[in-house]
């Protein structure tokens, strides 16, 4: 007689299997994958723990378990990622939004409210999370969101539509500011650019290295190639009294500060730390 597998049996087996294969966060990953394979919420895994699974359901579980063993990020498997308490669609065309980037959104909201900023641009929008979170949070702002990748822009547009915010955001395929009219100036520039140094990239988890778009992560030898270009082009597109907010990585602030000190018309440069105490968001205020 073939064995009957319940939801809980499969979940337990998967957690052990993930543990034995060295998958990080095996319990959470198993819950996400099995719930997705069965088309139920994570909480239902426990509410329906004794439900026997059909051969089709077991087949789906096996398929998704195999993908996770190949170190595919569960966000690409499920096509979902939460950010700013909103649900976003993600595909391998875009970086999976990181929790640190919420600090960038939080900082942007403070600047917009305190300075009555209206014209905003998000450079390298990827899945669109920054632009969409800002549009969702604040009514009377106009947002342009760019990306060098047309496939990323398609993902961002899909997310804007999902949150009924398509009419609030203009999406443009553009390499930094090259696709933006020279005369166009903004109150606020926000960006989570690629900023990983090439040597650090090689040491990242396989989930990142094997599946996430390298062009969204790598910023040359010291990680700051794109940041420097972004700042140089950005100050030209910033109106007087405007601010540029850029996410950076651990240990990069000093170098960025030195670079900015050589520019004209900068009133102030500040940094906001993330919850681990790492310098995360550079704030460059134009005089
Ligand atoms: N914080 C991300 C990581 O280390 C990098 C994001 C980025 O380059 N914009 O995976």
GROMACS .gro file of C-alpha atoms and ligand atoms in nm:
model
  297
    1UNK     CA    1   0.000   0.000   0.000
    2UNK     CA    2   0.130   0.347  -0.082
    3UNK     CA    3   0.179   0.578   0.208
    4UNK     CA    4  -0.065   0.863   0.269
    5UNK     CA    5   0.109   1.200   0.307
    6UNK     CA    6  -0.061   1.479   0.497
    7UNK     CA    7   0.024   1.849   0.468
    8UNK     CA    8   0.223   1.835   0.790
    9UNK     CA    9   0.414   1.520   0.681
   10UNK     CA   10   0.527   1.691   0.362
   11UNK     CA   11   0.616   2.010   0.545
   12UNK     CA   12   0.826   1.826   0.804
   13UNK     CA   13   0.997   1.617   0.538
   14UNK     CA   14   1.078   1.930   0.337
   15UNK     CA   15   1.220   2.118   0.636
   16UNK     CA   16   1.452   1.824   0.712
   17UNK     CA   17   1.551   1.791   0.348
   18UNK     CA   18   1.630   2.164   0.320
   19UNK     CA   19   1.832   2.143   0.644
   20UNK     CA   20   2.032   1.849   0.511
   21UNK     CA   21   2.107   2.043   0.191
   22UNK     CA   22   2.218   2.355   0.377
   23UNK     CA   23   1.934   2.578   0.251
   24UNK     CA   24   1.929   2.899   0.461
   25UNK     CA   25   1.613   2.951   0.674
   26UNK     CA   26   1.486   2.597   0.601
   27UNK     CA   27   1.158   2.625   0.793
   28UNK     CA   28   1.041   2.952   0.641
   29UNK     CA   29   1.151   2.844   0.293
   30UNK     CA   30   0.968   2.510   0.328
   31UNK     CA   31   0.651   2.682   0.448
   32UNK     CA   32   0.657   2.931   0.160
   33UNK     CA   33   0.727   2.666  -0.105
   34UNK     CA   34   0.475   2.408   0.016
   35UNK     CA   35   0.200   2.666   0.070
   36UNK     CA   36   0.262   2.797  -0.283
   37UNK     CA   37   0.262   2.443  -0.431
   38UNK     CA   38  -0.072   2.372  -0.263
   39UNK     CA   39  -0.220   2.712  -0.345
   40UNK     CA   40  -0.289   2.794   0.020
   41UNK     CA   41  -0.170   3.051   0.277
   42UNK     CA   42   0.118   2.966   0.512
   43UNK     CA   43  -0.115   2.963   0.813
   44UNK     CA   44  -0.335   2.703   0.637
   45UNK     CA   45  -0.044   2.457   0.640
   46UNK     CA   46  -0.111   2.427   1.012
   47UNK     CA   47  -0.490   2.470   1.000
   48UNK     CA   48  -0.510   2.188   0.741
   49UNK     CA   49  -0.219   1.989   0.883
   50UNK     CA   50  -0.393   1.649   0.868
   51UNK     CA   51  -0.531   1.686   0.515
   52UNK     CA   52  -0.414   1.398   0.292
   53UNK     CA   53  -0.253   1.524  -0.028
   54UNK     CA   54  -0.345   1.401  -0.376
   55UNK     CA   55  -0.078   1.263  -0.612
   56UNK     CA   56  -0.107   1.589  -0.815
   57UNK     CA   57  -0.046   1.799  -0.505
   58UNK     CA   58   0.253   1.586  -0.410
   59UNK     CA   59   0.387   1.624  -0.764
   60UNK     CA   60   0.364   2.004  -0.740
   61UNK     CA   61   0.542   1.999  -0.403
   62UNK     CA   62   0.821   1.784  -0.549
   63UNK     CA   63   0.863   2.021  -0.846
   64UNK     CA   64   0.901   2.333  -0.629
   65UNK     CA   65   1.122   2.157  -0.371
   66UNK     CA   66   1.359   2.064  -0.652
   67UNK     CA   67   1.378   2.425  -0.769
   68UNK     CA   68   1.457   2.544  -0.417
   69UNK     CA   69   1.731   2.281  -0.382
   70UNK     CA   70   1.886   2.446  -0.691
   71UNK     CA   71   1.902   2.758  -0.468
   72UNK     CA   72   1.641   2.950  -0.668
   73UNK     CA   73   1.507   3.236  -0.450
   74UNK     CA   74   1.156   3.150  -0.330
   75UNK     CA   75   1.046   3.498  -0.438
   76UNK     CA   76   1.117   3.405  -0.801
   77UNK     CA   77   0.943   3.070  -0.754
   78UNK     CA   78   0.628   3.231  -0.615
   79UNK     CA   79   0.666   3.554  -0.816
   80UNK     CA   80   0.593   3.754  -0.503
   81UNK     CA   81   0.768   3.981  -0.259
   82UNK     CA   82   0.632   4.207   0.013
   83UNK     CA   83   0.774   4.560   0.042
   84UNK     CA   84   0.637   4.855   0.236
   85UNK     CA   85   0.350   4.620   0.338
   86UNK     CA   86   0.245   4.594  -0.027
   87UNK     CA   87   0.256   4.284  -0.248
   88UNK     CA   88   0.482   4.306  -0.551
   89UNK     CA   89   0.534   4.080  -0.849
   90UNK     CA   90   0.900   3.988  -0.909
   91UNK     CA   91   1.079   3.795  -1.184
   92UNK     CA   92   1.448   3.725  -1.256
   93UNK     CA   93   1.444   4.047  -1.465
   94UNK     CA   94   1.452   4.248  -1.141
   95UNK     CA   95   1.634   4.248  -0.810
   96UNK     CA   96   1.428   4.110  -0.523
   97UNK     CA   97   1.352   4.417  -0.308
   98UNK     CA   98   1.552   4.421   0.017
   99UNK     CA   99   1.416   4.538   0.352
  100UNK     CA  100   1.698   4.800   0.378
  101UNK     CA  101   1.546   4.983   0.083
  102UNK     CA  102   1.247   5.068   0.302
  103UNK     CA  103   1.483   5.308   0.483
  104UNK     CA  104   1.529   5.489   0.150
  105UNK     CA  105   1.150   5.512   0.108
  106UNK     CA  106   1.107   5.631   0.466
  107UNK     CA  107   1.374   5.900   0.418
  108UNK     CA  108   1.218   6.009   0.088
  109UNK     CA  109   0.876   6.047   0.252
  110UNK     CA  110   1.024   6.270   0.525
  111UNK     CA  111   1.200   6.492   0.270
  112UNK     CA  112   0.887   6.519   0.052
  113UNK     CA  113   0.664   6.614   0.346
  114UNK     CA  114   0.905   6.859   0.508
  115UNK     CA  115   0.996   7.039   0.185
  116UNK     CA  116   0.666   7.006  -0.007
  117UNK     CA  117   0.855   6.834  -0.289
  118UNK     CA  118   0.642   6.756  -0.594
  119UNK     CA  119   0.859   6.631  -0.880
  120UNK     CA  120   1.031   6.301  -0.805
  121UNK     CA  121   1.244   6.065  -1.015
  122UNK     CA  122   1.338   5.707  -0.926
  123UNK     CA  123   1.648   5.598  -1.119
  124UNK     CA  124   1.686   5.222  -1.177
  125UNK     CA  125   1.339   5.139  -1.050
  126UNK     CA  126   1.363   4.760  -1.108
  127UNK     CA  127   1.035   4.611  -0.985
  128UNK     CA  128   0.914   4.966  -0.915
  129UNK     CA  129   0.889   4.929  -0.537
  130UNK     CA  130   1.033   5.273  -0.449
  131UNK     CA  131   0.824   5.474  -0.695
  132UNK     CA  132   0.509   5.275  -0.621
  133UNK     CA  133   0.549   5.294  -0.241
  134UNK     CA  134   0.594   5.673  -0.265
  135UNK     CA  135   0.291   5.714  -0.493
  136UNK     CA  136   0.090   5.493  -0.260
  137UNK     CA  137   0.190   5.695   0.045
  138UNK     CA  138   0.166   6.052  -0.090
  139UNK     CA  139  -0.106   6.192  -0.318
  140UNK     CA  140   0.014   6.517  -0.471
  141UNK     CA  141   0.349   6.414  -0.622
  142UNK     CA  142   0.447   6.339  -0.980
  143UNK     CA  143   0.687   6.052  -1.029
  144UNK     CA  144   0.909   5.943  -1.317
  145UNK     CA  145   1.062   5.594  -1.284
  146UNK     CA  146   1.345   5.478  -1.509
  147UNK     CA  147   1.540   5.163  -1.576
  148UNK     CA  148   1.801   5.067  -1.832
  149UNK     CA  149   1.622   4.735  -1.879
  150UNK     CA  150   1.297   4.726  -2.074
  151UNK     CA  151   1.208   4.398  -1.905
  152UNK     CA  152   1.242   4.563  -1.564
  153UNK     CA  153   1.017   4.848  -1.678
  154UNK     CA  154   0.756   4.589  -1.784
  155UNK     CA  155   0.767   4.437  -1.434
  156UNK     CA  156   0.742   4.783  -1.273
  157UNK     CA  157   0.444   4.874  -1.494
  158UNK     CA  158   0.271   4.550  -1.398
  159UNK     CA  159   0.321   4.638  -1.030
  160UNK     CA  160   0.193   4.993  -1.078
  161UNK     CA  161  -0.120   4.851  -1.242
  162UNK     CA  162  -0.159   4.596  -0.961
  163UNK     CA  163  -0.177   4.886  -0.713
  164UNK     CA  164  -0.391   5.107  -0.941
  165UNK     CA  165  -0.112   5.366  -0.961
  166UNK     CA  166  -0.029   5.353  -1.335
  167UNK     CA  167  -0.169   5.704  -1.391
  168UNK     CA  168   0.062   5.846  -1.121
  169UNK     CA  169   0.397   5.719  -1.252
  170UNK     CA  170   0.564   5.779  -1.588
  171UNK     CA  171   0.794   5.491  -1.682
  172UNK     CA  172   1.094   5.553  -1.906
  173UNK     CA  173   1.362   5.316  -2.038
  174UNK     CA  174   1.681   5.509  -1.972
  175UNK     CA  175   2.047   5.466  -1.882
  176UNK     CA  176   2.061   5.692  -1.573
  177UNK     CA  177   1.945   6.038  -1.697
  178UNK     CA  178   2.033   5.986  -2.064
  179UNK     CA  179   1.669   5.934  -2.166
  180UNK     CA  180   1.549   6.236  -1.966
  181UNK     CA  181   1.532   6.580  -2.127
  182UNK     CA  182   1.834   6.794  -2.026
  183UNK     CA  183   1.608   7.076  -1.915
  184UNK     CA  184   1.404   6.861  -1.680
  185UNK     CA  185   1.470   6.926  -1.310
  186UNK     CA  186   1.344   6.743  -1.006
  187UNK     CA  187   1.289   6.818  -0.638
  188UNK     CA  188   1.393   6.472  -0.533
  189UNK     CA  189   1.602   6.202  -0.696
  190UNK     CA  190   1.584   5.857  -0.538
  191UNK     CA  191   1.783   5.551  -0.640
  192UNK     CA  192   1.888   5.207  -0.530
  193UNK     CA  193   2.162   5.162  -0.789
  194UNK     CA  194   2.392   4.860  -0.832
  195UNK     CA  195   2.663   4.912  -0.568
  196UNK     CA  196   2.825   4.575  -0.497
  197UNK     CA  197   3.203   4.562  -0.555
  198UNK     CA  198   3.301   4.289  -0.799
  199UNK     CA  199   3.506   4.096  -0.540
  200UNK     CA  200   3.217   4.102  -0.291
  201UNK     CA  201   2.975   3.982  -0.559
  202UNK     CA  202   3.171   3.657  -0.595
  203UNK     CA  203   3.114   3.589  -0.223
  204UNK     CA  204   2.736   3.640  -0.225
  205UNK     CA  205   2.490   3.354  -0.161
  206UNK     CA  206   2.410   3.131  -0.462
  207UNK     CA  207   2.048   3.257  -0.452
  208UNK     CA  208   2.181   3.600  -0.547
  209UNK     CA  209   2.473   3.502  -0.774
  210UNK     CA  210   2.292   3.238  -0.976
  211UNK     CA  211   1.952   3.402  -1.014
  212UNK     CA  212   1.941   3.777  -0.959
  213UNK     CA  213   2.033   4.012  -1.247
  214UNK     CA  214   2.406   4.096  -1.204
  215UNK     CA  215   2.355   4.429  -1.382
  216UNK     CA  216   2.128   4.533  -1.093
  217UNK     CA  217   2.397   4.450  -0.836
  218UNK     CA  218   2.751   4.504  -0.960
  219UNK     CA  219   2.897   4.855  -0.955
  220UNK     CA  220   3.252   4.790  -1.078
  221UNK     CA  221   3.572   4.745  -0.881
  222UNK     CA  222   3.477   4.944  -0.570
  223UNK     CA  223   3.101   4.916  -0.629
  224UNK     CA  224   3.067   5.291  -0.684
  225UNK     CA  225   3.105   5.326  -1.063
  226UNK     CA  226   2.734   5.381  -1.118
  227UNK     CA  227   2.687   5.581  -0.797
  228UNK     CA  228   2.949   5.834  -0.915
  229UNK     CA  229   2.783   5.873  -1.257
  230UNK     CA  230   2.444   5.895  -1.093
  231UNK     CA  231   2.561   6.178  -0.866
  232UNK     CA  232   2.734   6.368  -1.149
  233UNK     CA  233   2.433   6.347  -1.379
  234UNK     CA  234   2.187   6.387  -1.090
  235UNK     CA  235   2.311   6.725  -0.962
  236UNK     CA  236   2.245   6.868  -1.310
  237UNK     CA  237   1.884   6.754  -1.285
  238UNK     CA  238   1.827   6.871  -0.929
  239UNK     CA  239   1.666   7.207  -0.876
  240UNK     CA  240   1.813   7.439  -0.616
  241UNK     CA  241   1.689   7.320  -0.276
  242UNK     CA  242   1.640   6.968  -0.409
  243UNK     CA  243   1.779   6.646  -0.265
  244UNK     CA  244   1.927   6.324  -0.399
  245UNK     CA  245   1.885   6.003  -0.194
  246UNK     CA  246   2.099   5.706  -0.287
  247UNK     CA  247   2.121   5.364  -0.124
  248UNK     CA  248   2.479   5.249  -0.067
  249UNK     CA  249   2.658   4.949   0.087
  250UNK     CA  250   2.863   4.891   0.398
  251UNK     CA  251   3.177   5.105   0.421
  252UNK     CA  252   3.108   5.316   0.112
  253UNK     CA  253   3.004   5.644   0.277
  254UNK     CA  254   3.352   5.791   0.320
  255UNK     CA  255   3.434   5.752  -0.047
  256UNK     CA  256   3.100   5.895  -0.157
  257UNK     CA  257   3.147   6.192   0.076
  258UNK     CA  258   3.491   6.263  -0.069
  259UNK     CA  259   3.348   6.249  -0.421
  260UNK     CA  260   3.062   6.485  -0.337
  261UNK     CA  261   3.291   6.735  -0.162
  262UNK     CA  262   3.452   6.811  -0.499
  263UNK     CA  263   3.120   6.911  -0.654
  264UNK     CA  264   2.978   7.262  -0.660
  265UNK     CA  265   2.643   7.382  -0.526
  266UNK     CA  266   2.612   7.114  -0.259
  267UNK     CA  267   2.464   7.249   0.064
  268UNK     CA  268   2.494   6.941   0.279
  269UNK     CA  269   2.560   6.568   0.272
  270UNK     CA  270   2.412   6.339   0.536
  271UNK     CA  271   2.370   5.968   0.588
  272UNK     CA  272   2.088   5.758   0.732
  273UNK     CA  273   2.184   5.430   0.896
  274UNK     CA  274   1.984   5.109   0.859
  275UNK     CA  275   1.864   4.896   1.152
  276UNK     CA  276   2.200   4.716   1.165
  277UNK     CA  277   2.378   5.052   1.210
  278UNK     CA  278   2.523   5.047   0.857
  279UNK     CA  279   2.542   5.375   0.660
  280UNK     CA  280   2.268   5.304   0.408
  281UNK     CA  281   2.116   5.616   0.250
  282UNK     CA  282   2.326   5.912   0.136
  283UNK     CA  283   2.132   6.239   0.133
  284UNK     CA  284   2.286   6.503  -0.094
  285UNK     CA  285   2.115   6.842  -0.058
  286UNK     CA  286   2.169   7.097  -0.333
  287UNK     CA  287   2.218   7.459  -0.230
  288LIG     N1  288   2.188   4.511  -0.073
  288LIG     C1  289   2.194   4.434  -0.193
  288LIG     C2  290   2.276   4.307  -0.169
  288LIG     O1  291   2.377   4.309  -0.105
  288LIG     C3  292   2.256   4.512  -0.305
  288LIG     C4  293   2.157   4.599  -0.369
  288LIG     C5  294   2.215   4.684  -0.475
  288LIG     O2  295   2.323   4.664  -0.529
  288LIG     N2  296   2.142   4.783  -0.506
  288LIG     O3  297   2.237   4.203  -0.214
   0.00000   0.00000   0.00000
